[in-house]
PDB file of N, CA and C in Angstrom:
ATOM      1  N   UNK A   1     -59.255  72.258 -15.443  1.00 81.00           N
ATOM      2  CA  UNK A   1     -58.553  73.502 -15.746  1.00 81.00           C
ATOM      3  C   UNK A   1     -59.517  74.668 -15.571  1.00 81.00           C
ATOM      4  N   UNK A   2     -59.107  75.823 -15.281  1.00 92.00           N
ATOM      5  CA  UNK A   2     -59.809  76.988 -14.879  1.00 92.00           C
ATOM      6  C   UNK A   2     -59.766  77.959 -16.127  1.00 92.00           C
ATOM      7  N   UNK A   3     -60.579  78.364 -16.700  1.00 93.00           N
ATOM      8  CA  UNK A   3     -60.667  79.382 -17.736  1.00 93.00           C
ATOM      9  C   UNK A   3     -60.644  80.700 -17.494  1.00 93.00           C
ATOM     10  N   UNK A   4     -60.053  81.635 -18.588  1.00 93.00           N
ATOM     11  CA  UNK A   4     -59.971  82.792 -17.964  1.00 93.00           C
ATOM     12  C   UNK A   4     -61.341  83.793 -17.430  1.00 93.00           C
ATOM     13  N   UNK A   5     -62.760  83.530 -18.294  1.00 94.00           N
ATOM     14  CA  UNK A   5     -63.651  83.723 -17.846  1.00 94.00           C
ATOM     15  C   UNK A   5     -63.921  83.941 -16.125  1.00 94.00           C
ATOM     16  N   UNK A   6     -63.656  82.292 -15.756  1.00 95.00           N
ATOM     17  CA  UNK A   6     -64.025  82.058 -14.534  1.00 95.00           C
ATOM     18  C   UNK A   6     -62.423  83.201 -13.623  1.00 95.00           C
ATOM     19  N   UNK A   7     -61.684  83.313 -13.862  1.00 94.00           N
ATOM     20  CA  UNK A   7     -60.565  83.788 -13.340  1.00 94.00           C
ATOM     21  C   UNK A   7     -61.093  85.695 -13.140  1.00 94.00           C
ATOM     22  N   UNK A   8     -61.475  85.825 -14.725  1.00 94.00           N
ATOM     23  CA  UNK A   8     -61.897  87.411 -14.304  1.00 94.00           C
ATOM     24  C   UNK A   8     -63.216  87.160 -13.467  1.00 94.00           C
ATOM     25  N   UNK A   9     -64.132  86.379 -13.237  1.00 96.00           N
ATOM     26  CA  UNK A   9     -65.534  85.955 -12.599  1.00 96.00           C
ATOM     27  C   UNK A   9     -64.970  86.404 -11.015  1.00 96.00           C
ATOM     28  N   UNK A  10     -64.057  85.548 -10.531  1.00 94.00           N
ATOM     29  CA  UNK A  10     -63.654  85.788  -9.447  1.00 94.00           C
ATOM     30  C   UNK A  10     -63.096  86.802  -9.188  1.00 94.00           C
ATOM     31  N   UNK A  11     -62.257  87.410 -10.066  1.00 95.00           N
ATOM     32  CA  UNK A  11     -61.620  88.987 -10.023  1.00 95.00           C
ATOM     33  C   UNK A  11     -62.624  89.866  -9.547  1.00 95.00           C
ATOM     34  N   UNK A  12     -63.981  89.874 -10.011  1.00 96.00           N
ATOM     35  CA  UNK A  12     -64.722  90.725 -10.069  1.00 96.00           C
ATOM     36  C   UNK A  12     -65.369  90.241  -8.544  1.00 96.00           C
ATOM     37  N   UNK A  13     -65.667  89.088  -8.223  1.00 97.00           N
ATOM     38  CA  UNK A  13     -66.431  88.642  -6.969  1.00 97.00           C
ATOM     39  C   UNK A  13     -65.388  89.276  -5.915  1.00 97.00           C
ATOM     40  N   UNK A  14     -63.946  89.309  -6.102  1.00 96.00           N
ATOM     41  CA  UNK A  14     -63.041  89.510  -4.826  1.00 96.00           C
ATOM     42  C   UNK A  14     -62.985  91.324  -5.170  1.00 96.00           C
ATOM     43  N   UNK A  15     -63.223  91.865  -5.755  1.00 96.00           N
ATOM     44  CA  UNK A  15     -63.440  93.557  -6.126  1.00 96.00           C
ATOM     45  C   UNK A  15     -61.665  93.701  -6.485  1.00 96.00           C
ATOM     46  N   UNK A  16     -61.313  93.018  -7.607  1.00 95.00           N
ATOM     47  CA  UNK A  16     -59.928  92.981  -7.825  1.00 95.00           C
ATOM     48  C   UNK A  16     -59.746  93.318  -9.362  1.00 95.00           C
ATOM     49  N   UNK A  17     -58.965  94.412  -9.859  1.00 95.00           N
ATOM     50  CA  UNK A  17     -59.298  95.163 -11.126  1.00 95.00           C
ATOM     51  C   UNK A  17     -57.799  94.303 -11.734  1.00 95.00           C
ATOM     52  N   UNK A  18     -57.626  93.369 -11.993  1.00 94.00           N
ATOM     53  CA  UNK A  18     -56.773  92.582 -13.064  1.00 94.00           C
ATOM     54  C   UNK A  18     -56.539  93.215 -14.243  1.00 94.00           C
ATOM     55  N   UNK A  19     -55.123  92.997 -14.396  1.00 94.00           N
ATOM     56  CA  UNK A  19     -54.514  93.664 -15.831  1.00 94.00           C
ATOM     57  C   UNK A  19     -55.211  92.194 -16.215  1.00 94.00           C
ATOM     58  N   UNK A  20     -54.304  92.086 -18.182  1.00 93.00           N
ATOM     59  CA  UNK A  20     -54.589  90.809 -18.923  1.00 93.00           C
ATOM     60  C   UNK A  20     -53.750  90.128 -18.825  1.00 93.00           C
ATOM     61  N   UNK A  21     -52.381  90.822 -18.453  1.00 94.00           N
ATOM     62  CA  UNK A  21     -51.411  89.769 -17.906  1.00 94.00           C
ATOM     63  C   UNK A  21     -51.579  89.547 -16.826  1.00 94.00           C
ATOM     64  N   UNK A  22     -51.755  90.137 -15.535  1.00 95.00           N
ATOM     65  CA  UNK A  22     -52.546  89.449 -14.359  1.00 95.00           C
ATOM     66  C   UNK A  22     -53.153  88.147 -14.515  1.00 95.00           C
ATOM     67  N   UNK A  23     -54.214  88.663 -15.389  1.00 95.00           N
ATOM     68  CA  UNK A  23     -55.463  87.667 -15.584  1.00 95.00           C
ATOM     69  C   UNK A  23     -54.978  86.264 -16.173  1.00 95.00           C
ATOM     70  N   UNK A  24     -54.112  86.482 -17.215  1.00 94.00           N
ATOM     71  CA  UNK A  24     -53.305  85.181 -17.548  1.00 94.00           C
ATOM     72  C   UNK A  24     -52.245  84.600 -16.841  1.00 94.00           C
ATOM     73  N   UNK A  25     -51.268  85.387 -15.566  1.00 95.00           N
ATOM     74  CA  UNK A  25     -50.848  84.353 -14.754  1.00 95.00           C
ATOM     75  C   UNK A  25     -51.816  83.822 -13.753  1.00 95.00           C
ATOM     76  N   UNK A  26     -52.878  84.374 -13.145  1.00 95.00           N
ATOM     77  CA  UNK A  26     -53.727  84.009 -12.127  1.00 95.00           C
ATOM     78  C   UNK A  26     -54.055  82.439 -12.953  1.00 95.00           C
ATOM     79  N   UNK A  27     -54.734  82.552 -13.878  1.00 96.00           N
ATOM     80  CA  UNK A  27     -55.059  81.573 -14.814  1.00 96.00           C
ATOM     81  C   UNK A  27     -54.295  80.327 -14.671  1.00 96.00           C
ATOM     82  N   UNK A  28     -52.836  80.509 -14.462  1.00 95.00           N
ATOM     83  CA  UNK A  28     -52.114  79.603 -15.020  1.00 95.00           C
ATOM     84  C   UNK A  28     -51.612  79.019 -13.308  1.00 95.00           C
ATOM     85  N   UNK A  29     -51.762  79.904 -12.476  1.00 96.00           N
ATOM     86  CA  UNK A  29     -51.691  79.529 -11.171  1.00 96.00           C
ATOM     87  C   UNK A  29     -52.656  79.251 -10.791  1.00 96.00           C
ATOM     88  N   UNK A  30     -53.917  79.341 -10.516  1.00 95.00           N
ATOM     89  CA  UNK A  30     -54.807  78.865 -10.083  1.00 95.00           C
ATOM     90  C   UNK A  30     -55.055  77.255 -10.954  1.00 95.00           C
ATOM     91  N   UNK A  31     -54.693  77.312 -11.893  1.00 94.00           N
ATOM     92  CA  UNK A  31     -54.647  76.266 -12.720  1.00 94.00           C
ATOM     93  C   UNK A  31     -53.720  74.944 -12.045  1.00 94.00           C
ATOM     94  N   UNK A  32     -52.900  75.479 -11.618  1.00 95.00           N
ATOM     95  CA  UNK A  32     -51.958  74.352 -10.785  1.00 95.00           C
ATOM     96  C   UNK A  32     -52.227  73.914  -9.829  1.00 95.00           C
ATOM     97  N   UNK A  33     -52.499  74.957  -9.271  1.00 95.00           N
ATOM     98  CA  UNK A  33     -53.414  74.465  -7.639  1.00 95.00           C
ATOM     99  C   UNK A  33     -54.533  73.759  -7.581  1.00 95.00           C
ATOM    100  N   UNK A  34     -55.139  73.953  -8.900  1.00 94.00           N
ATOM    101  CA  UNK A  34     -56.349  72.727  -9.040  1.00 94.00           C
ATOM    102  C   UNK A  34     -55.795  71.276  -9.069  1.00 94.00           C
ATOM    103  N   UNK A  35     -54.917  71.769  -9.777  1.00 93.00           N
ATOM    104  CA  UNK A  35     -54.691  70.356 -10.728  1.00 93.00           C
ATOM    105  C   UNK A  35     -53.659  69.467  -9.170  1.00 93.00           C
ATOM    106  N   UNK A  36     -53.303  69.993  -8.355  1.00 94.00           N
ATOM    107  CA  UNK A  36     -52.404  69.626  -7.173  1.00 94.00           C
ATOM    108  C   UNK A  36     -53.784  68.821  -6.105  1.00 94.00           C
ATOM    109  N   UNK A  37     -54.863  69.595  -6.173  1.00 92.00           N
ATOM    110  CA  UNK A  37     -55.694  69.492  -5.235  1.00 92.00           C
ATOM    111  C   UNK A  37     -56.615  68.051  -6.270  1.00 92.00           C
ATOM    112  N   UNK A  38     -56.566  67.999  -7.474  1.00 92.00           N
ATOM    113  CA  UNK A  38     -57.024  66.678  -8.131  1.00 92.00           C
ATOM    114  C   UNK A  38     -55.963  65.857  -7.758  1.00 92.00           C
ATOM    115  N   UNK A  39     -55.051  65.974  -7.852  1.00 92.00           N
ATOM    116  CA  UNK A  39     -53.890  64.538  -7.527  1.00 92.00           C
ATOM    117  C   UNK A  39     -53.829  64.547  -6.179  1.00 92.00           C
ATOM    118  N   UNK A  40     -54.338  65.326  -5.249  1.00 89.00           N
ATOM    119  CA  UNK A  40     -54.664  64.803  -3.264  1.00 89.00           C
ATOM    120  C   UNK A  40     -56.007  63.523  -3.833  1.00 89.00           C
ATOM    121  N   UNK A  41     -56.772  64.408  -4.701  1.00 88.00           N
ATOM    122  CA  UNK A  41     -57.852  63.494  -4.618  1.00 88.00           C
ATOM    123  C   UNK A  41     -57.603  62.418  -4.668  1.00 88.00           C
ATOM    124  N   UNK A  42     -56.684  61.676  -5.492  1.00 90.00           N
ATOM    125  CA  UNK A  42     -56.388  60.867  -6.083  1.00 90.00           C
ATOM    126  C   UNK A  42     -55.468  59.721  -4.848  1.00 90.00           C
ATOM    127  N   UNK A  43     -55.862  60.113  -3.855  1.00 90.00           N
ATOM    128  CA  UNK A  43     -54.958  59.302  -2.578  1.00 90.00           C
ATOM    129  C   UNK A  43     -55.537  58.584  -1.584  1.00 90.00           C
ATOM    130  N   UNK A  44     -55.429  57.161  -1.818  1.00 92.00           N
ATOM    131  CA  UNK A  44     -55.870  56.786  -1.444  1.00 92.00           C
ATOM    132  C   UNK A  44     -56.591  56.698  -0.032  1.00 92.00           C
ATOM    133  N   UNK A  45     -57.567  56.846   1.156  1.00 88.00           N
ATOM    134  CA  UNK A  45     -58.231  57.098   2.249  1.00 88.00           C
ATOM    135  C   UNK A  45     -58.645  55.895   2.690  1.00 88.00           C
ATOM    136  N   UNK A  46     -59.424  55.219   1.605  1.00 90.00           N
ATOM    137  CA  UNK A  46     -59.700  53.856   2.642  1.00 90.00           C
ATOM    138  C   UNK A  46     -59.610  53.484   4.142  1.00 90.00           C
ATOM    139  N   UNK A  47     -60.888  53.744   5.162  1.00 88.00           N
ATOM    140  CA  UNK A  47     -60.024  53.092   6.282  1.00 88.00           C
ATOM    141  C   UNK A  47     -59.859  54.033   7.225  1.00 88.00           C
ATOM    142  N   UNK A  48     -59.612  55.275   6.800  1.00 86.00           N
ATOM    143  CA  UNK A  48     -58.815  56.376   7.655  1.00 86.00           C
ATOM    144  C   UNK A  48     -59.519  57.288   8.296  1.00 86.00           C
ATOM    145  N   UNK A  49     -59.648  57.827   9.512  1.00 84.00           N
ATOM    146  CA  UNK A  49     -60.327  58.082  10.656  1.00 84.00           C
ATOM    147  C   UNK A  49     -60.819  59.547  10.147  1.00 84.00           C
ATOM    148  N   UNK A  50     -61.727  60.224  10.144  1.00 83.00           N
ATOM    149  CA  UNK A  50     -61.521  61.882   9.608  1.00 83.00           C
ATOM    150  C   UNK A  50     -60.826  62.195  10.847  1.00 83.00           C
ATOM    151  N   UNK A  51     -60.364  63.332  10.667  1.00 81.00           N
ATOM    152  CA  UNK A  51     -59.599  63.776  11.892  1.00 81.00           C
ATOM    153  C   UNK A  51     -60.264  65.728  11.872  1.00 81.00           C
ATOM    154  N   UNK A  52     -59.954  66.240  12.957  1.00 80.00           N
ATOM    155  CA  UNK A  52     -59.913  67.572  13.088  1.00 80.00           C
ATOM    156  C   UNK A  52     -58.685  67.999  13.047  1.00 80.00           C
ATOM    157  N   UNK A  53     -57.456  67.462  13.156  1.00 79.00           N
ATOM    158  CA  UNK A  53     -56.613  67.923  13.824  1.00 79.00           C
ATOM    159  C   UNK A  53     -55.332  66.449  13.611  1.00 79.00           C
ATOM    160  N   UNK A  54     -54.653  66.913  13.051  1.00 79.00           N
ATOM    161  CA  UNK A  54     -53.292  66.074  13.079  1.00 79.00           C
ATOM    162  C   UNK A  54     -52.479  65.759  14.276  1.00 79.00           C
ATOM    163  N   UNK A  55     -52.532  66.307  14.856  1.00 81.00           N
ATOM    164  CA  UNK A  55     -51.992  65.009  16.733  1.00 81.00           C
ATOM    165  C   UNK A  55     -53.189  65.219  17.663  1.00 81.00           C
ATOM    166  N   UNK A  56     -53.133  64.453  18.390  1.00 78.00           N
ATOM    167  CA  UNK A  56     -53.847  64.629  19.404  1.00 78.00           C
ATOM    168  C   UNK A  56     -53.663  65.580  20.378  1.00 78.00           C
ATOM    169  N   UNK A  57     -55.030  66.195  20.711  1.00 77.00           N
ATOM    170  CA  UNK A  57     -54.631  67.389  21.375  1.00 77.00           C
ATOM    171  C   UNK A  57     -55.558  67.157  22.923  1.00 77.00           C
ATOM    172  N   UNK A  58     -54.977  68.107  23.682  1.00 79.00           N
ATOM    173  CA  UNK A  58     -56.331  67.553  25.146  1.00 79.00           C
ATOM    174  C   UNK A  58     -55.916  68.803  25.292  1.00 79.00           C
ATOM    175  N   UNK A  59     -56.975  68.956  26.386  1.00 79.00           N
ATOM    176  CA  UNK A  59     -57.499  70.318  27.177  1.00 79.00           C
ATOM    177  C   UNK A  59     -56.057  70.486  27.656  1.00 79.00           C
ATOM    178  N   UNK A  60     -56.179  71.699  27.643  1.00 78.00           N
ATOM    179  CA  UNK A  60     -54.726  73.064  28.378  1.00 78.00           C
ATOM    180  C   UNK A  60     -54.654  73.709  29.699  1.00 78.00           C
ATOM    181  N   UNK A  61     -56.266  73.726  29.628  1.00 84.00           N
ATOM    182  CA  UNK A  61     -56.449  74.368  30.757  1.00 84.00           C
ATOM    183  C   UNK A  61     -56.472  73.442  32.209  1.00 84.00           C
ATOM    184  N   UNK A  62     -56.383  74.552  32.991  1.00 81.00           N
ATOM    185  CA  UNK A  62     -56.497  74.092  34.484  1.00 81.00           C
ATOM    186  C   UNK A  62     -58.163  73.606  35.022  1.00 81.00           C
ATOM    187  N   UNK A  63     -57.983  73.241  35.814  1.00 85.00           N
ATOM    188  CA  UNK A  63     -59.243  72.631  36.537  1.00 85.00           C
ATOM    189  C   UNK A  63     -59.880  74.111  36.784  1.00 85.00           C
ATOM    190  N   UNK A  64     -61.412  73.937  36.941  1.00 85.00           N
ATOM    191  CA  UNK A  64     -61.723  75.213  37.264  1.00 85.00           C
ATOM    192  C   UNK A  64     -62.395  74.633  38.713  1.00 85.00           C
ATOM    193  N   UNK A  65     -61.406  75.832  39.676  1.00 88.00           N
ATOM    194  CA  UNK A  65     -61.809  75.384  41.052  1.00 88.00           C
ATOM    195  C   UNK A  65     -61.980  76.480  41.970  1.00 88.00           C
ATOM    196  N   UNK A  66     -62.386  76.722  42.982  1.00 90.00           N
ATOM    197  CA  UNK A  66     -62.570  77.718  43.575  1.00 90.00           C
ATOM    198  C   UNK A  66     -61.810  78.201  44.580  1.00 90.00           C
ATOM    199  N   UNK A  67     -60.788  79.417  44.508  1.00 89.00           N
ATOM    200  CA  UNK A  67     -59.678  79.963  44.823  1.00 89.00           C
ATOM    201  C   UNK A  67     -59.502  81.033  45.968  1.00 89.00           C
ATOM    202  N   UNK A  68     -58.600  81.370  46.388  1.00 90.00           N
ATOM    203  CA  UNK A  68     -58.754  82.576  47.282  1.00 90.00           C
ATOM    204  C   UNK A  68     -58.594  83.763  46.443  1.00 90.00           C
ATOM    205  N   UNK A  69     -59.666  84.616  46.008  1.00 91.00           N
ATOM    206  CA  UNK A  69     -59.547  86.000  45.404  1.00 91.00           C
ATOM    207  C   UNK A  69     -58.932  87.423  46.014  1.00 91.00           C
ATOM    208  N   UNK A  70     -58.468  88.354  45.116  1.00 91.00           N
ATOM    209  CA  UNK A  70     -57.898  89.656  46.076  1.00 91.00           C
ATOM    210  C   UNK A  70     -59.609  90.302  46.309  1.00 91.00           C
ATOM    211  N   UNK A  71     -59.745  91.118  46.565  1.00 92.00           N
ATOM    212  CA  UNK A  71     -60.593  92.027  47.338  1.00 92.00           C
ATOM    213  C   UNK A  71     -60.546  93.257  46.122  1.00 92.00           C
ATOM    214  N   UNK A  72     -61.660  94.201  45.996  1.00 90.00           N
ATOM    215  CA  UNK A  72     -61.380  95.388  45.411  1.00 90.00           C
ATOM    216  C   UNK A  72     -60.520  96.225  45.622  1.00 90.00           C
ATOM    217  N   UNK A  73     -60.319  96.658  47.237  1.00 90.00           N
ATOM    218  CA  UNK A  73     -58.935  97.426  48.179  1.00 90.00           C
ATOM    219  C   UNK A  73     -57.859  96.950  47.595  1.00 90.00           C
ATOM    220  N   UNK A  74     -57.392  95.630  47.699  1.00 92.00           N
ATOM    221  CA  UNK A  74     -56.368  94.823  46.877  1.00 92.00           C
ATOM    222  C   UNK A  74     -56.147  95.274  45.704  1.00 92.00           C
ATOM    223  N   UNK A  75     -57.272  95.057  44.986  1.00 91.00           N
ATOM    224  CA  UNK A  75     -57.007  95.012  43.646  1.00 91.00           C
ATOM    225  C   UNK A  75     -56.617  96.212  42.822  1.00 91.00           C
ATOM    226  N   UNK A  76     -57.050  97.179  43.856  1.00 91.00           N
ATOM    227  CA  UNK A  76     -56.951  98.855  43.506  1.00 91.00           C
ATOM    228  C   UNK A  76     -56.226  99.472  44.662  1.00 91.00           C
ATOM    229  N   UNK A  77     -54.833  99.103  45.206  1.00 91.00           N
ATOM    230  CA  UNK A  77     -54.237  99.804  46.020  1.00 91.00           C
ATOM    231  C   UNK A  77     -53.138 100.658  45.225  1.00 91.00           C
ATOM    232  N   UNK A  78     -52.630  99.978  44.106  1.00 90.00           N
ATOM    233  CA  UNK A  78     -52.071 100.304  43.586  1.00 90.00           C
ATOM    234  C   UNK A  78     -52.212 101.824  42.342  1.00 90.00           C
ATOM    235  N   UNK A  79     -53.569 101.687  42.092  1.00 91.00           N
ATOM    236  CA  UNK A  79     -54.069 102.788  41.439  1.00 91.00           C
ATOM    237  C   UNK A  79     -53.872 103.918  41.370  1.00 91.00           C
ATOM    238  N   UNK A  80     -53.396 104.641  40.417  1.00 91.00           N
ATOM    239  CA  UNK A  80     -52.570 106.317  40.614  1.00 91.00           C
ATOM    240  C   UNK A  80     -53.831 106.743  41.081  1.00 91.00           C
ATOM    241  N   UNK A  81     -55.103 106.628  40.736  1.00 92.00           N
ATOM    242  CA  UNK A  81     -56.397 107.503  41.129  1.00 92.00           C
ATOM    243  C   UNK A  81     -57.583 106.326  41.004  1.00 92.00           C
ATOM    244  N   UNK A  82     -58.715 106.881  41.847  1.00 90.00           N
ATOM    245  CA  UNK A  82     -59.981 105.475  42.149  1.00 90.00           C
ATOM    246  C   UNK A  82     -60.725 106.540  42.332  1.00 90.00           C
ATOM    247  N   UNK A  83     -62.082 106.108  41.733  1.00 91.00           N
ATOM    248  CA  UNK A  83     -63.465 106.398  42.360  1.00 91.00           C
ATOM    249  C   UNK A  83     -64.356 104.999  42.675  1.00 91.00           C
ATOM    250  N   UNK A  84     -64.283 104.952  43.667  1.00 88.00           N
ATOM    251  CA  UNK A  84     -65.361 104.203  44.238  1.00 88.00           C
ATOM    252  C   UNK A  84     -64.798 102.855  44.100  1.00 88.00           C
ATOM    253  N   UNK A  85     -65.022 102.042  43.302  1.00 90.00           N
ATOM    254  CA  UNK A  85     -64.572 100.458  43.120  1.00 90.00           C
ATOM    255  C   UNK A  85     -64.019 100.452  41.684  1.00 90.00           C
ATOM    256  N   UNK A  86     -63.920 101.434  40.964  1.00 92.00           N
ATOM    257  CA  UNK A  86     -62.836 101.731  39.773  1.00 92.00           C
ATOM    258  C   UNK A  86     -61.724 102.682  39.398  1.00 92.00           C
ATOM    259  N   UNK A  87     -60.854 102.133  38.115  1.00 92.00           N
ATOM    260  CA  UNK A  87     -59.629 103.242  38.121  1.00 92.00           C
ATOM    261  C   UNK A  87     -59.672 104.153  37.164  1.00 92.00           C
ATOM    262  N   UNK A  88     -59.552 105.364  37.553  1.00 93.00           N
ATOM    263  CA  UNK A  88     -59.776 106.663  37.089  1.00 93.00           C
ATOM    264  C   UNK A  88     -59.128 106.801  35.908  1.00 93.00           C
ATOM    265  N   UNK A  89     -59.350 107.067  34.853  1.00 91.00           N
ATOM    266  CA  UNK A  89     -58.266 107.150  33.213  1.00 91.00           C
ATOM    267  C   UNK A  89     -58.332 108.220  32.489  1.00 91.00           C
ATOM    268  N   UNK A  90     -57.259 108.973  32.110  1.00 89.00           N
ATOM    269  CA  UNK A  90     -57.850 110.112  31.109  1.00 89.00           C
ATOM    270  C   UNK A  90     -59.410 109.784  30.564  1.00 89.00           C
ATOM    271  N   UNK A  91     -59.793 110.919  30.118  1.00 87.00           N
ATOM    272  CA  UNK A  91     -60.932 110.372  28.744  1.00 87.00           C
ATOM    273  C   UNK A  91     -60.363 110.643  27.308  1.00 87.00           C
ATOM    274  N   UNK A  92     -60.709 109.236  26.709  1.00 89.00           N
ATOM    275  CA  UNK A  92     -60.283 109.771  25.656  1.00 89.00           C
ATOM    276  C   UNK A  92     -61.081 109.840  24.031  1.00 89.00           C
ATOM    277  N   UNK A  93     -62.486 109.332  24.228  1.00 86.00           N
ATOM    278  CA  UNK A  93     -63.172 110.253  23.858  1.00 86.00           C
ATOM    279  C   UNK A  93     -64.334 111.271  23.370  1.00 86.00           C
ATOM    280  N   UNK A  94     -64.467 111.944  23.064  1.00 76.00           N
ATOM    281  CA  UNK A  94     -65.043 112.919  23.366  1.00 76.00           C
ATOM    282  C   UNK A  94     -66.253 113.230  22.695  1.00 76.00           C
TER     283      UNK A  94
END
């Protein structure tokens, strides 16, 4: 069980100005969530693989292979305005 001590302890570590009724539901909720996270404890593992990650997952990505690229001209034909090999933008700031 979590005491209210430790409840304002953390109030103060998270920069959180708790009423006393605050402080006594936090108390009584944080209190449950302990007591939820003691009865996981309480389950049995024996046996069981750690995991990262609940399904199996594999790479997403594509192969990395070497492609036909656009060109800078290409890539900037479209450009309302260019200097040189870049596109011109308001400034914004100052």
């Amino acid at each position: 069980m979590i005491s209210p001590e430790q409840v304002a302890h953390l109030a103060h570590l998270a920069r959180l100005k708790l009423s006393e009724s605050e402080q006594e539901q936090f108390t009584a909720q944080l209190g449950a969530i302990l007591d939820y996270m003691e009865q996981l404890n309480e389950v049995p593992t024996d046996g069981v693989e750690p995991t990262s990650h609940v399904l199996d997952l594999v790479n997403v990505f594509r192969e990395d292979r070497v492609q036909q690229t656009v060109t800078v001209d290409e890539a900037l034909c479209n450009a309302p305005e260019r200097a040189h090999q870049y596109v011109v933008v308001p400034r914004i700031v100052e």
